PDB file of C-alpha atoms in Angstrom:
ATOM      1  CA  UNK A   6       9.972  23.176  20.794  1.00 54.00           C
ATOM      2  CA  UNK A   7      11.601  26.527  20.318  1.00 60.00           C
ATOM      3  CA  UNK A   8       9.398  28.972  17.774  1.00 65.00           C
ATOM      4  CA  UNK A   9      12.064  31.431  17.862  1.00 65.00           C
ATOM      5  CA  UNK A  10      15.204  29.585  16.260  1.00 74.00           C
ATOM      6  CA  UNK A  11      15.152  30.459  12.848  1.00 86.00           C
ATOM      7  CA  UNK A  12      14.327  28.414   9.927  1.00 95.00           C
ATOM      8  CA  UNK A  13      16.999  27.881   6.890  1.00 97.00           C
ATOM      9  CA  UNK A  14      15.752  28.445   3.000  1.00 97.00           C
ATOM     10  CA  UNK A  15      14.839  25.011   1.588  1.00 97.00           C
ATOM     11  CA  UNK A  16      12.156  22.803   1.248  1.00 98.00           C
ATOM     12  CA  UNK A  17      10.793  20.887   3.319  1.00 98.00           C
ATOM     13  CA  UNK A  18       9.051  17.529   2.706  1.00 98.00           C
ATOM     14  CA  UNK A  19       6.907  17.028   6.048  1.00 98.00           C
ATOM     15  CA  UNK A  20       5.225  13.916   7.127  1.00 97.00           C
ATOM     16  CA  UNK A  21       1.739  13.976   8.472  1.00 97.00           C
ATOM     17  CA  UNK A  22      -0.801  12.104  10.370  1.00 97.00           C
ATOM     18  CA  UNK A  23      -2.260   9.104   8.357  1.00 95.00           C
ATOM     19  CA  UNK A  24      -5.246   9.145  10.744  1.00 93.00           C
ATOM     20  CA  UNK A  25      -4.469  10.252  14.311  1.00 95.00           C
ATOM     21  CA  UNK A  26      -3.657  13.282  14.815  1.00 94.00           C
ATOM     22  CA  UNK A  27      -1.237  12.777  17.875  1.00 95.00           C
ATOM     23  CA  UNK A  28       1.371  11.040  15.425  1.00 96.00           C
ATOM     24  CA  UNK A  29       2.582  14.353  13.957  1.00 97.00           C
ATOM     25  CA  UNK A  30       6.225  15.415  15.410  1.00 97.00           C
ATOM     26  CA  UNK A  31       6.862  18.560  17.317  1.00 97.00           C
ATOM     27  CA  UNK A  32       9.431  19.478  14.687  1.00 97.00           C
ATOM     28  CA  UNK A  33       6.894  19.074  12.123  1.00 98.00           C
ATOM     29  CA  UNK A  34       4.797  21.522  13.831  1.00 97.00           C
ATOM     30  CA  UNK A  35       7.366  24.052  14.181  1.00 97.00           C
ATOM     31  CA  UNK A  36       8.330  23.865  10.397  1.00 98.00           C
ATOM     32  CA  UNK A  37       4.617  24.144   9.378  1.00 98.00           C
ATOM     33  CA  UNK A  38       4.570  27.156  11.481  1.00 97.00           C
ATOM     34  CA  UNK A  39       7.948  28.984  10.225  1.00 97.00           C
ATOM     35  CA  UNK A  40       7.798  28.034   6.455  1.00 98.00           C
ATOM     36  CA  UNK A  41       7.147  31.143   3.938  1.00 97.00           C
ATOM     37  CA  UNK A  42       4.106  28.666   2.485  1.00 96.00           C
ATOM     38  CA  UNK A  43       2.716  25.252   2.620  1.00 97.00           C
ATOM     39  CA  UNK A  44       1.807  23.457  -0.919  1.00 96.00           C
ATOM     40  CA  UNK A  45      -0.777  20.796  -0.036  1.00 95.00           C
ATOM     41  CA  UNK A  46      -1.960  17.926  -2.195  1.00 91.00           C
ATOM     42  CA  UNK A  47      -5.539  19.323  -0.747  1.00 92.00           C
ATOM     43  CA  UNK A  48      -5.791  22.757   0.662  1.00 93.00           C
ATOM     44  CA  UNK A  49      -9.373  21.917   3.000  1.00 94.00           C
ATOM     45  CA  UNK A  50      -7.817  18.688   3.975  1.00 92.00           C
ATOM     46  CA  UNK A  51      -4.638  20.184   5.558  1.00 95.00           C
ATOM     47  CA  UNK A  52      -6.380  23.597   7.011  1.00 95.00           C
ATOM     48  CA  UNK A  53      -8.364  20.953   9.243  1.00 95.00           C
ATOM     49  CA  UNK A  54      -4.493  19.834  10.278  1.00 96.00           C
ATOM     50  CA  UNK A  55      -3.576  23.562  10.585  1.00 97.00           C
ATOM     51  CA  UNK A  56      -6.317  24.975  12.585  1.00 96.00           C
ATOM     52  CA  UNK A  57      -6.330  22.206  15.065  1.00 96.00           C
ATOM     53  CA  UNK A  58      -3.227  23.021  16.032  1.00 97.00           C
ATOM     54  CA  UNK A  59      -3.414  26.632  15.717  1.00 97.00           C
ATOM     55  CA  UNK A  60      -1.186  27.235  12.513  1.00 98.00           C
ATOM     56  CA  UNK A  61      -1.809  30.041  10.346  1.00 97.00           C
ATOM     57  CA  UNK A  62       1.160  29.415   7.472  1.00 97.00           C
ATOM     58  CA  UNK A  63      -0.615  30.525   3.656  1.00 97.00           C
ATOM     59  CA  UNK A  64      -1.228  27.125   1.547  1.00 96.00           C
ATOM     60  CA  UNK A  65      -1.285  26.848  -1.897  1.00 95.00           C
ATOM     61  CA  UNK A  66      -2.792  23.303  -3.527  1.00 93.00           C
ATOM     62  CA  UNK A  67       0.007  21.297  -5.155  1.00 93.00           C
ATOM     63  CA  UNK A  68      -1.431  17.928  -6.410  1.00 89.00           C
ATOM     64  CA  UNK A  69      -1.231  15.489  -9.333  1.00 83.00           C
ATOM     65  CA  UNK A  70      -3.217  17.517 -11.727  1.00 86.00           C
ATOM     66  CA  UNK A  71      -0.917  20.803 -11.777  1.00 87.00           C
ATOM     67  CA  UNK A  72       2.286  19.335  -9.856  1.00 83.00           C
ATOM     68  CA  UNK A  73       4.262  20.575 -13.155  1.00 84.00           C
ATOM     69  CA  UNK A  74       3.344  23.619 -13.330  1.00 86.00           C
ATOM     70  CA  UNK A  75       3.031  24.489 -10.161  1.00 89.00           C
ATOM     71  CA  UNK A  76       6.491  23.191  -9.197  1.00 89.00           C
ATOM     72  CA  UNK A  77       7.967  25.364 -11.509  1.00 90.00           C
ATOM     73  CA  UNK A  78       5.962  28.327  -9.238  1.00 92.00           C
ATOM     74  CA  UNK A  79       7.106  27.107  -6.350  1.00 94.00           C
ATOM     75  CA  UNK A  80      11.048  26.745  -7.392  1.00 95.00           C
ATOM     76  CA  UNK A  81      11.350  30.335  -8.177  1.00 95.00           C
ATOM     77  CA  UNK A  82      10.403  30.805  -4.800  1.00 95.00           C
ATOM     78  CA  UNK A  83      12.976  28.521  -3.348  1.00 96.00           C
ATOM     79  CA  UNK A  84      15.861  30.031  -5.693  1.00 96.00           C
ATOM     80  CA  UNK A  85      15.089  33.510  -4.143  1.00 96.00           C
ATOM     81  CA  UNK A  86      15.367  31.895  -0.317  1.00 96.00           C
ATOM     82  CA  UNK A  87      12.236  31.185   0.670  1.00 97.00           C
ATOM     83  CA  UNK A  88      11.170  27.884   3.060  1.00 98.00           C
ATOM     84  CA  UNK A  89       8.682  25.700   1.557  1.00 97.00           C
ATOM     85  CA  UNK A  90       7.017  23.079   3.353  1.00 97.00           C
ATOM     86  CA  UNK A  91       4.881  19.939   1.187  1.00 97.00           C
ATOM     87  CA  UNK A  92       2.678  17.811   2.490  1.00 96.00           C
ATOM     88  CA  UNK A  93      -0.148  15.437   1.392  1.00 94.00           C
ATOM     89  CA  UNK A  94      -3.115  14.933   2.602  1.00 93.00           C
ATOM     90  CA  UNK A  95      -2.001  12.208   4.823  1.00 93.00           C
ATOM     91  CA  UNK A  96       1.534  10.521   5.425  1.00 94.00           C
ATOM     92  CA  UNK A  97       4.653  11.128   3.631  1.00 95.00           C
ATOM     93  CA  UNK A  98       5.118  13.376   0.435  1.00 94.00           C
ATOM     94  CA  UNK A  99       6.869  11.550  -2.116  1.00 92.00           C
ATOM     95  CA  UNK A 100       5.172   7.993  -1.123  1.00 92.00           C
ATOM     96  CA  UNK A 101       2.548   7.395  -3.706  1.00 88.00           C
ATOM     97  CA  UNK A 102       1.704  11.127  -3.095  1.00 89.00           C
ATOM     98  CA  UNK A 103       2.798  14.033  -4.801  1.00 89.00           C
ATOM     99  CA  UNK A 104       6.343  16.194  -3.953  1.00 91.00           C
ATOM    100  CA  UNK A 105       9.003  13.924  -5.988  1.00 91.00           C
ATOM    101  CA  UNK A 106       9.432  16.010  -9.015  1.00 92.00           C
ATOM    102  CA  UNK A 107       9.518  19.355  -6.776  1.00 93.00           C
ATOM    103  CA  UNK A 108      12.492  17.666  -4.919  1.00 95.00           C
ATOM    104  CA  UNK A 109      14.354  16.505  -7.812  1.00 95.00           C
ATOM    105  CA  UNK A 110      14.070  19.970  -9.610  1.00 95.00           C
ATOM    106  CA  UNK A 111      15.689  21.237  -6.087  1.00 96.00           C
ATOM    107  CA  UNK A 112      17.481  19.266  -5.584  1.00 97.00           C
ATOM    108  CA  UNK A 113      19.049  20.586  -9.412  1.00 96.00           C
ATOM    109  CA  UNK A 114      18.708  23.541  -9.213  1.00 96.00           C
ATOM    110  CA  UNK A 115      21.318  23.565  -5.540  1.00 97.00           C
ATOM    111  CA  UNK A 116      18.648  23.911  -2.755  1.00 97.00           C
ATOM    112  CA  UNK A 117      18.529  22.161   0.460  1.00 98.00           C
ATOM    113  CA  UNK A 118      15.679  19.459   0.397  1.00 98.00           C
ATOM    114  CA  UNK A 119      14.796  18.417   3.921  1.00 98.00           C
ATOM    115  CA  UNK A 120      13.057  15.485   5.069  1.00 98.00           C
ATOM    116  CA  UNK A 121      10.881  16.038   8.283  1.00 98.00           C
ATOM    117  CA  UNK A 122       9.994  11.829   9.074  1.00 97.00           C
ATOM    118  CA  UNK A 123       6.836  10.711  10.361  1.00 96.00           C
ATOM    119  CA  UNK A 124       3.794   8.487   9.444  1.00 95.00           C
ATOM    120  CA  UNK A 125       3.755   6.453   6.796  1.00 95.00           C
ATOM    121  CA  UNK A 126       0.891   3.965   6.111  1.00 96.00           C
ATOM    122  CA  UNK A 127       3.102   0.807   4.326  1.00 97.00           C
ATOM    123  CA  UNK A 128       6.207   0.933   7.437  1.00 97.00           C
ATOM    124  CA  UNK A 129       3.333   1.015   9.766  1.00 97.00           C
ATOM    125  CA  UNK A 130       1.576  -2.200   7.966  1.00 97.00           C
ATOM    126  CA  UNK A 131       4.414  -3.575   7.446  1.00 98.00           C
ATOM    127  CA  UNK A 132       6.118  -3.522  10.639  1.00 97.00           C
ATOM    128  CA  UNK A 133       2.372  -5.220  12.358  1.00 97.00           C
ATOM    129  CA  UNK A 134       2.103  -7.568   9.783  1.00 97.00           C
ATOM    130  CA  UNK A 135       3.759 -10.488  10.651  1.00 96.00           C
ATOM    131  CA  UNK A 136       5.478 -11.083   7.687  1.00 95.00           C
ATOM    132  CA  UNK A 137       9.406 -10.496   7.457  1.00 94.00           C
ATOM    133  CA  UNK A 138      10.203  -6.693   7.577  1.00 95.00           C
ATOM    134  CA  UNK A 139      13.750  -7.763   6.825  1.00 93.00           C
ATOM    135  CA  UNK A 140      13.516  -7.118   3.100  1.00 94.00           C
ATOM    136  CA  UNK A 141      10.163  -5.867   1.535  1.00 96.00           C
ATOM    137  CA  UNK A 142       9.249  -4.081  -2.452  1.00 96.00           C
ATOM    138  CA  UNK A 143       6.864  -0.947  -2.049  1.00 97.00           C
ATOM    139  CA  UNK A 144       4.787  -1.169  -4.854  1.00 97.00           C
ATOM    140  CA  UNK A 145       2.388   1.888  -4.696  1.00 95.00           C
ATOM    141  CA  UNK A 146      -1.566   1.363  -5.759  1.00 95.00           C
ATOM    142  CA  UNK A 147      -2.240  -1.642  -7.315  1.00 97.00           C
ATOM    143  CA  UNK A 148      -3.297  -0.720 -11.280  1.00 96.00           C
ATOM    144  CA  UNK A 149      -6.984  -0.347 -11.391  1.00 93.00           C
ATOM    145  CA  UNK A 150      -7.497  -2.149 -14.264  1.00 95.00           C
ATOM    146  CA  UNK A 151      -8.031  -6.295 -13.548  1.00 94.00           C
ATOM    147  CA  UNK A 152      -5.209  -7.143 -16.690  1.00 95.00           C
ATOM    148  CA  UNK A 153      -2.815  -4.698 -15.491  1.00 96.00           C
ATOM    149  CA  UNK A 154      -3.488  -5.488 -11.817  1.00 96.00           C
ATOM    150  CA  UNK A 155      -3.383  -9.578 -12.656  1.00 94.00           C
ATOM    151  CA  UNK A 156       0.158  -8.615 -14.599  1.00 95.00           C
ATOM    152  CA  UNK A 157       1.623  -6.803 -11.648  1.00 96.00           C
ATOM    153  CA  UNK A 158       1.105  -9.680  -9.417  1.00 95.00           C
ATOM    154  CA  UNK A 159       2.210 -12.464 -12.146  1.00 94.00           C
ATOM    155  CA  UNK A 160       5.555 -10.250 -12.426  1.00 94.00           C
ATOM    156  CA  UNK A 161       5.800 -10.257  -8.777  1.00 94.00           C
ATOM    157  CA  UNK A 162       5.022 -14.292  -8.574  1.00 92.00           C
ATOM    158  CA  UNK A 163       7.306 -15.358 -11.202  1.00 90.00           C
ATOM    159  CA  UNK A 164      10.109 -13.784  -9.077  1.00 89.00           C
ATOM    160  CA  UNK A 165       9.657 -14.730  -5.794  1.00 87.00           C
ATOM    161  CA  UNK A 166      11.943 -18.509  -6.790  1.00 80.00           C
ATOM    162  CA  UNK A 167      14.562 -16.647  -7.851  1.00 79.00           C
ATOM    163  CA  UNK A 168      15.317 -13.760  -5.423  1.00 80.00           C
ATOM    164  CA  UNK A 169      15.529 -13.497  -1.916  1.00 86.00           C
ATOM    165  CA  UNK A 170      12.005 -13.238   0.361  1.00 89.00           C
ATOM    166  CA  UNK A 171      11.057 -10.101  -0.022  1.00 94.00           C
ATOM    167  CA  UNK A 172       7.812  -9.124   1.312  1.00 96.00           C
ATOM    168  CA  UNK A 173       5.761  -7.093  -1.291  1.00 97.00           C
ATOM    169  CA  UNK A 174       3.175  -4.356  -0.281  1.00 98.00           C
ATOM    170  CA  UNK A 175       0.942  -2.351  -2.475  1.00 98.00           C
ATOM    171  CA  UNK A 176      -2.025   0.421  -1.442  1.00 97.00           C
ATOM    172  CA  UNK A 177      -5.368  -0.465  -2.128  1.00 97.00           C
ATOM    173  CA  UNK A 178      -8.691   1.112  -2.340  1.00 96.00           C
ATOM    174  CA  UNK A 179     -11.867  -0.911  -0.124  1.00 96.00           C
ATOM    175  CA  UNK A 180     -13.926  -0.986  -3.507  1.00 95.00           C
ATOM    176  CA  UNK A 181     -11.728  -3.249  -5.202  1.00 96.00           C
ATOM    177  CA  UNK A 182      -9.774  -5.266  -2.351  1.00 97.00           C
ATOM    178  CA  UNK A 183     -11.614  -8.399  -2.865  1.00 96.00           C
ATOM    179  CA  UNK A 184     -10.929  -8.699  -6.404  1.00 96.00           C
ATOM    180  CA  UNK A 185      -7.643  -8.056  -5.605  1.00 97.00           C
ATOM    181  CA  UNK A 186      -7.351 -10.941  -2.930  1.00 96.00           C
ATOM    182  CA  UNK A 187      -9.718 -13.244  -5.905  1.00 95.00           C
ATOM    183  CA  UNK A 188      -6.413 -12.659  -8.440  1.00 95.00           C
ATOM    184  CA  UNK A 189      -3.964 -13.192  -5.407  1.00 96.00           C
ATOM    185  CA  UNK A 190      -5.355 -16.643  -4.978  1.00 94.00           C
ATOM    186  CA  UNK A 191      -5.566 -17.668  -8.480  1.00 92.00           C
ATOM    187  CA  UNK A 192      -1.979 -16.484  -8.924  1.00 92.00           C
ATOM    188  CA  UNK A 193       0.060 -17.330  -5.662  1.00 92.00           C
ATOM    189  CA  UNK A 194      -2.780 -19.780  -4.825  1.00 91.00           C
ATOM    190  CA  UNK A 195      -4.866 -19.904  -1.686  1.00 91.00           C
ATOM    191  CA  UNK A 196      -2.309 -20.910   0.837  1.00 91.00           C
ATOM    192  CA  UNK A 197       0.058 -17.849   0.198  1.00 93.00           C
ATOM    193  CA  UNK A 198       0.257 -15.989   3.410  1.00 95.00           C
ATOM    194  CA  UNK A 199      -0.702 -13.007   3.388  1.00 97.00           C
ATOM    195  CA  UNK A 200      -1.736  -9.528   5.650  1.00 98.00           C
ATOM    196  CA  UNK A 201      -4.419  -6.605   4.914  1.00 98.00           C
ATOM    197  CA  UNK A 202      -3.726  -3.568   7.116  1.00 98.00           C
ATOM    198  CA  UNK A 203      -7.405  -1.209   7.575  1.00 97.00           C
ATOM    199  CA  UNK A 204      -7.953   2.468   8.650  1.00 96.00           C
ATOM    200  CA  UNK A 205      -4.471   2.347  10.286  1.00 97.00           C
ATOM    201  CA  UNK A 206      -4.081   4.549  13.211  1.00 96.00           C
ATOM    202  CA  UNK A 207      -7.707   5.037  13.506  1.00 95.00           C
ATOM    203  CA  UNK A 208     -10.210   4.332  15.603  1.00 93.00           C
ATOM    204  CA  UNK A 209     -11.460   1.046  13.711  1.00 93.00           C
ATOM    205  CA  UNK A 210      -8.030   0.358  12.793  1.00 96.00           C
ATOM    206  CA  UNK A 211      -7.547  -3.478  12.032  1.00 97.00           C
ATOM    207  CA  UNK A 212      -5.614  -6.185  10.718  1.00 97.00           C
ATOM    208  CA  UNK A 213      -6.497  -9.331   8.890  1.00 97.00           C
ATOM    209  CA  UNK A 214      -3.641 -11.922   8.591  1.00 97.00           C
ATOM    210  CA  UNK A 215      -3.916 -15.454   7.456  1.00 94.00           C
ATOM    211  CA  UNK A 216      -3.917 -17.495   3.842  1.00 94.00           C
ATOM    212  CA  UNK A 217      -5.086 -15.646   0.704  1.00 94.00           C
ATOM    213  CA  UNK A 218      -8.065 -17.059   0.959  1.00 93.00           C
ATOM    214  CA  UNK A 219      -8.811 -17.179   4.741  1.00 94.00           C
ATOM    215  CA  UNK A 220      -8.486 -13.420   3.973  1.00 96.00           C
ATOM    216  CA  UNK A 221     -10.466 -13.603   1.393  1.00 95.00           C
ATOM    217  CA  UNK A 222     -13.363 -15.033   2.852  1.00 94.00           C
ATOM    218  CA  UNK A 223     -13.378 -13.045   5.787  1.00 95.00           C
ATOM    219  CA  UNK A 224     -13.986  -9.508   3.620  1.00 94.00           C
ATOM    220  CA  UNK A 225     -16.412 -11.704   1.409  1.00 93.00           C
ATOM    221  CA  UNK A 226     -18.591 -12.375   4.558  1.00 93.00           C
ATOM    222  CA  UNK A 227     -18.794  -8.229   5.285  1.00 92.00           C
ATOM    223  CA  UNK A 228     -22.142  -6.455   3.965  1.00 93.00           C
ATOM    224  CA  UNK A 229     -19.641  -3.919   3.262  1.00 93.00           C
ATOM    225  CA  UNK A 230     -15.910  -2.893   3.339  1.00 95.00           C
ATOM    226  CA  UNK A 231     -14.456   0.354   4.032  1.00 93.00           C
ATOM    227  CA  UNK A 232     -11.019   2.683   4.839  1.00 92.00           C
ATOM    228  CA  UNK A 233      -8.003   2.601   2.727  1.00 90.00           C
ATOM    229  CA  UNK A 234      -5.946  -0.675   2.450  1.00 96.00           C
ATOM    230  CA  UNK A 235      -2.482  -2.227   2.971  1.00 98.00           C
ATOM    231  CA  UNK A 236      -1.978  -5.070   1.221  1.00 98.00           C
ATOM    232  CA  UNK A 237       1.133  -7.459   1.787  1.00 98.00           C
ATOM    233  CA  UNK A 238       1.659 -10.476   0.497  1.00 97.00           C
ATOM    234  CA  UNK A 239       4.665 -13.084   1.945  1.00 95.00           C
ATOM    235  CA  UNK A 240       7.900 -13.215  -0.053  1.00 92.00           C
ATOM    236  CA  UNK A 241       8.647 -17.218   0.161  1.00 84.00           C
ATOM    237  CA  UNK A 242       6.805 -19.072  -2.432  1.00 77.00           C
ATOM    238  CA  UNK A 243       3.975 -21.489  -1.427  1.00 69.00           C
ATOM    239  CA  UNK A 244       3.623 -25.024  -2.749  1.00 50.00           C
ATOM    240  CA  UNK A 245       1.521 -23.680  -5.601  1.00 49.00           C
ATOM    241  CA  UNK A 246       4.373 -21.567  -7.240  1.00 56.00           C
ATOM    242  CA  UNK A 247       7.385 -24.889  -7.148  1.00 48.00           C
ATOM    243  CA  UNK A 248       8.819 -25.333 -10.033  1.00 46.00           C
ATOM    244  CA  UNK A 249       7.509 -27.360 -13.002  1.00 43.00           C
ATOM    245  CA  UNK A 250       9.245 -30.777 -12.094  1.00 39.00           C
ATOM    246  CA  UNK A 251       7.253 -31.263  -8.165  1.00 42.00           C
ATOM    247  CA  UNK A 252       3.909 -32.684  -7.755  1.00 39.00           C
ATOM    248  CA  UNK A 253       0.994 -31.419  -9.622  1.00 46.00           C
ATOM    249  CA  UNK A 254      -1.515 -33.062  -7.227  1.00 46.00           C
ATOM    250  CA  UNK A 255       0.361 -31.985  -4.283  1.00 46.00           C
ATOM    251  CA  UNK A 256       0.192 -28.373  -5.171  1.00 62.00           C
ATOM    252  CA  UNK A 257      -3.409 -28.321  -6.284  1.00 72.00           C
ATOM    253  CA  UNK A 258      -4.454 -30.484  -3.256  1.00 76.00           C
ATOM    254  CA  UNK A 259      -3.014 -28.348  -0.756  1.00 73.00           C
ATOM    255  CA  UNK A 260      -4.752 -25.576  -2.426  1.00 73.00           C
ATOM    256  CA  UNK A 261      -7.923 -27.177  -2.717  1.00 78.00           C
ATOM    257  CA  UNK A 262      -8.094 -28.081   1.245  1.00 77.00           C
ATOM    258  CA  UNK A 263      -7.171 -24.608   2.159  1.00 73.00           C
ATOM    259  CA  UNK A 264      -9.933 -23.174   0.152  1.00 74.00           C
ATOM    260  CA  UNK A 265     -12.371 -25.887   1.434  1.00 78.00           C
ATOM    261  CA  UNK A 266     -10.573 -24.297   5.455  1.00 70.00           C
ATOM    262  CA  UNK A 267     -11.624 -21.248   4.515  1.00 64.00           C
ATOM    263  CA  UNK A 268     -15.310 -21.512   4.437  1.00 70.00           C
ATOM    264  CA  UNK A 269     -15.801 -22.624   0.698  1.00 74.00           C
ATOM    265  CA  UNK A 270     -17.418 -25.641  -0.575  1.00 82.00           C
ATOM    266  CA  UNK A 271     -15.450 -28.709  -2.408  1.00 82.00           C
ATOM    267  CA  UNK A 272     -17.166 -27.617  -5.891  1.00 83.00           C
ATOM    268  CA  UNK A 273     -16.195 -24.086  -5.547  1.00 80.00           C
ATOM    269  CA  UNK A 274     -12.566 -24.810  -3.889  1.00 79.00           C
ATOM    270  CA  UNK A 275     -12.124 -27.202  -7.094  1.00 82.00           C
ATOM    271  CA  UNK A 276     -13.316 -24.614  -9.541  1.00 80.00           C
ATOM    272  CA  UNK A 277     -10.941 -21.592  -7.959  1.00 75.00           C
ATOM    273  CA  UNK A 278      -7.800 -24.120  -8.162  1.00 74.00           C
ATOM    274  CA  UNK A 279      -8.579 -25.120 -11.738  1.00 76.00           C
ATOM    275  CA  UNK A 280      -8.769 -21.640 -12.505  1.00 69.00           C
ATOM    276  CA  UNK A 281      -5.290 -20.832 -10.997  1.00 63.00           C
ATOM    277  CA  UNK A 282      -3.636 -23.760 -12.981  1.00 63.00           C
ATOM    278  CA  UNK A 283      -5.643 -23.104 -16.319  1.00 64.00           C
ATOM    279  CA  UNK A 284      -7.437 -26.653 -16.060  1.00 72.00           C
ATOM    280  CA  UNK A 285     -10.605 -27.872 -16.904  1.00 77.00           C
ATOM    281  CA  UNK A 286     -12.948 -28.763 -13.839  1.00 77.00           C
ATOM    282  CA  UNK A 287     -12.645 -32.671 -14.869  1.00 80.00           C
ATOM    283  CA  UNK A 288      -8.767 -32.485 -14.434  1.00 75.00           C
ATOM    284  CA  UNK A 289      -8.960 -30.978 -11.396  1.00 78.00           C
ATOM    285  CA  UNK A 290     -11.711 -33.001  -9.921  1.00 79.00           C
ATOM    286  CA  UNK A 291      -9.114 -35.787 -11.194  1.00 78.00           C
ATOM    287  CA  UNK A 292      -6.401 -34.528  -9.501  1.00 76.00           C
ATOM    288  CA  UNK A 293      -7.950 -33.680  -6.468  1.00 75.00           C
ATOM    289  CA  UNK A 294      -9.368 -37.097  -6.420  1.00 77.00           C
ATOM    290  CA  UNK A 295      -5.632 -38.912  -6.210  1.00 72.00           C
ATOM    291  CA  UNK A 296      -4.835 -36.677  -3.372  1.00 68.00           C
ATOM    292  CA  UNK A 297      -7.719 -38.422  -1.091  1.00 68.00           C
ATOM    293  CA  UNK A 298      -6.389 -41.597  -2.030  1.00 62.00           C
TER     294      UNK A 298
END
């Protein structure tokens, strides 16, 4: 790693560690060292990045709450030739983090944006998940909201038939994962496959692949659930999302018996699937009924 070659005006969107510390590049190092500045999403965050390996570059905070304003600050510096490096607090700028709009405005305005590669927390689920990496839809954080969250899936559902797999992945936070897995069931159903990525490249790092609801039930049986989240759900429709014209009891069956696999009992596997197909308990108890015959 050679300190001494200099560094060309620009900016500089620099990848980071998402949890260990050893997955930062040398060439990130040297550009955090030889850029005029450093505009962080949080300054303490990334001077605990900085000091551990020694770097002394001035930050500046550059987050969602003044990334206008303080873009425009830090393009007049990059118009008179300085080197400006961004980073978030963990992963890559630009990916559900802020440093976008600074790189479109340079990218107007004629500098040199660079991109310095390194973690990033939905490649790293995705490519451990077990689901097909050949095509996949980053979808950011799931809305916080349950209607806007239940929406976002039901757009994603009602595609999956007519497009090729594609498997989707959203960020989560640990307080409201399960109710994210309850509206994944009731809208793919239980047997979509799906994979949760935890506290990736940390110590308690894990990964929970299965159904919906074998996933489900799994975080449902913790006292409590913690780290950030990678959710991914399989892009090849399940028998719960064929189209209108195949068996009704099939579909609800199937779900029905994977629920009752996953730890829950008959009554509450027959409530969850009436719930997904907007039926009463009677008609599913009905259905579910000619399945066993």
């Amino acid at each position: 790693m050679d300190d001494s070659a200099p560094l060309a005006p620009g900016l500089y969107l620099v990848a980071t560690p998402i949890g260990n510390l050893e997955d930062i590049t040398l060439r990130a190092l040297r550009i955090l060292k030889q850029v005029d500045r450093i505009a962080c999403e949080d300054t303490r965050q990334t001077s605990k990045l900085l000091g551990h390996f020694g770097i002394t570059t001035p930050t500046v905070s550059y987050h969602a709450h003044n990334e206008a304003s303080r873009a425009n600050e830090l393009l007049e510096v990059l118009q008179q030739g300085g080197r400006i490096a961004v980073v978030s607090d963990a992963g890559t700028p630009g990916i559900a983090d802020p440093g976008a709009l600074l790189a479109r405005e340079a990218i107007d305005a004629g500098i040199v944006v660079f991109p310095i590669p390194g973690a990033n927390a939905a490649i790293s689920a995705l490519i451990a998940s077990g689901l097909s990496t050949e095509r996949f839809a980053f979808h950011g954080f799931l809305p916080s909201k349950e209607g806007a969250r239940r929406t976002a899936f039901e757009a994603v559902r009602d595609a999956l038939p007519h497009s090729e797999p594609t498997t989707h992945v959203f960020y989560e936070t640990p307080h409201r994962i399960v109710a994210a897995l309850e509206d994944v069931v009731s809208i793919f159903g239980a047997a979509h496959r799906v994979a949760l990525a935890r506290e990736l490249t940390k110590l308690h790092e894990e990964f929970l692949r299965g159904t919906a609801s074998e996933v489900l039930a799994m975080l449902q049986s913790r006292p409590s659930i913690r780290g950030e989240m990678v959710l991914l759900l399989d892009g090849t429709p399940t028998l719960a999302l064929r189209p209108a014209g195949e068996a009704a009891s099939a579909t609800l069956g199937a779900e029905v018996a994977a629920l009752i696999k996953s730890g829950l009992s008959e009554k509450d596997a027959l409530k969850q699937a009436a719930k997904s197909r907007g039926l009463s308990k009677s008609e599913a108890y009905r259905e579910w009924q000619r399945t066993r015959r």
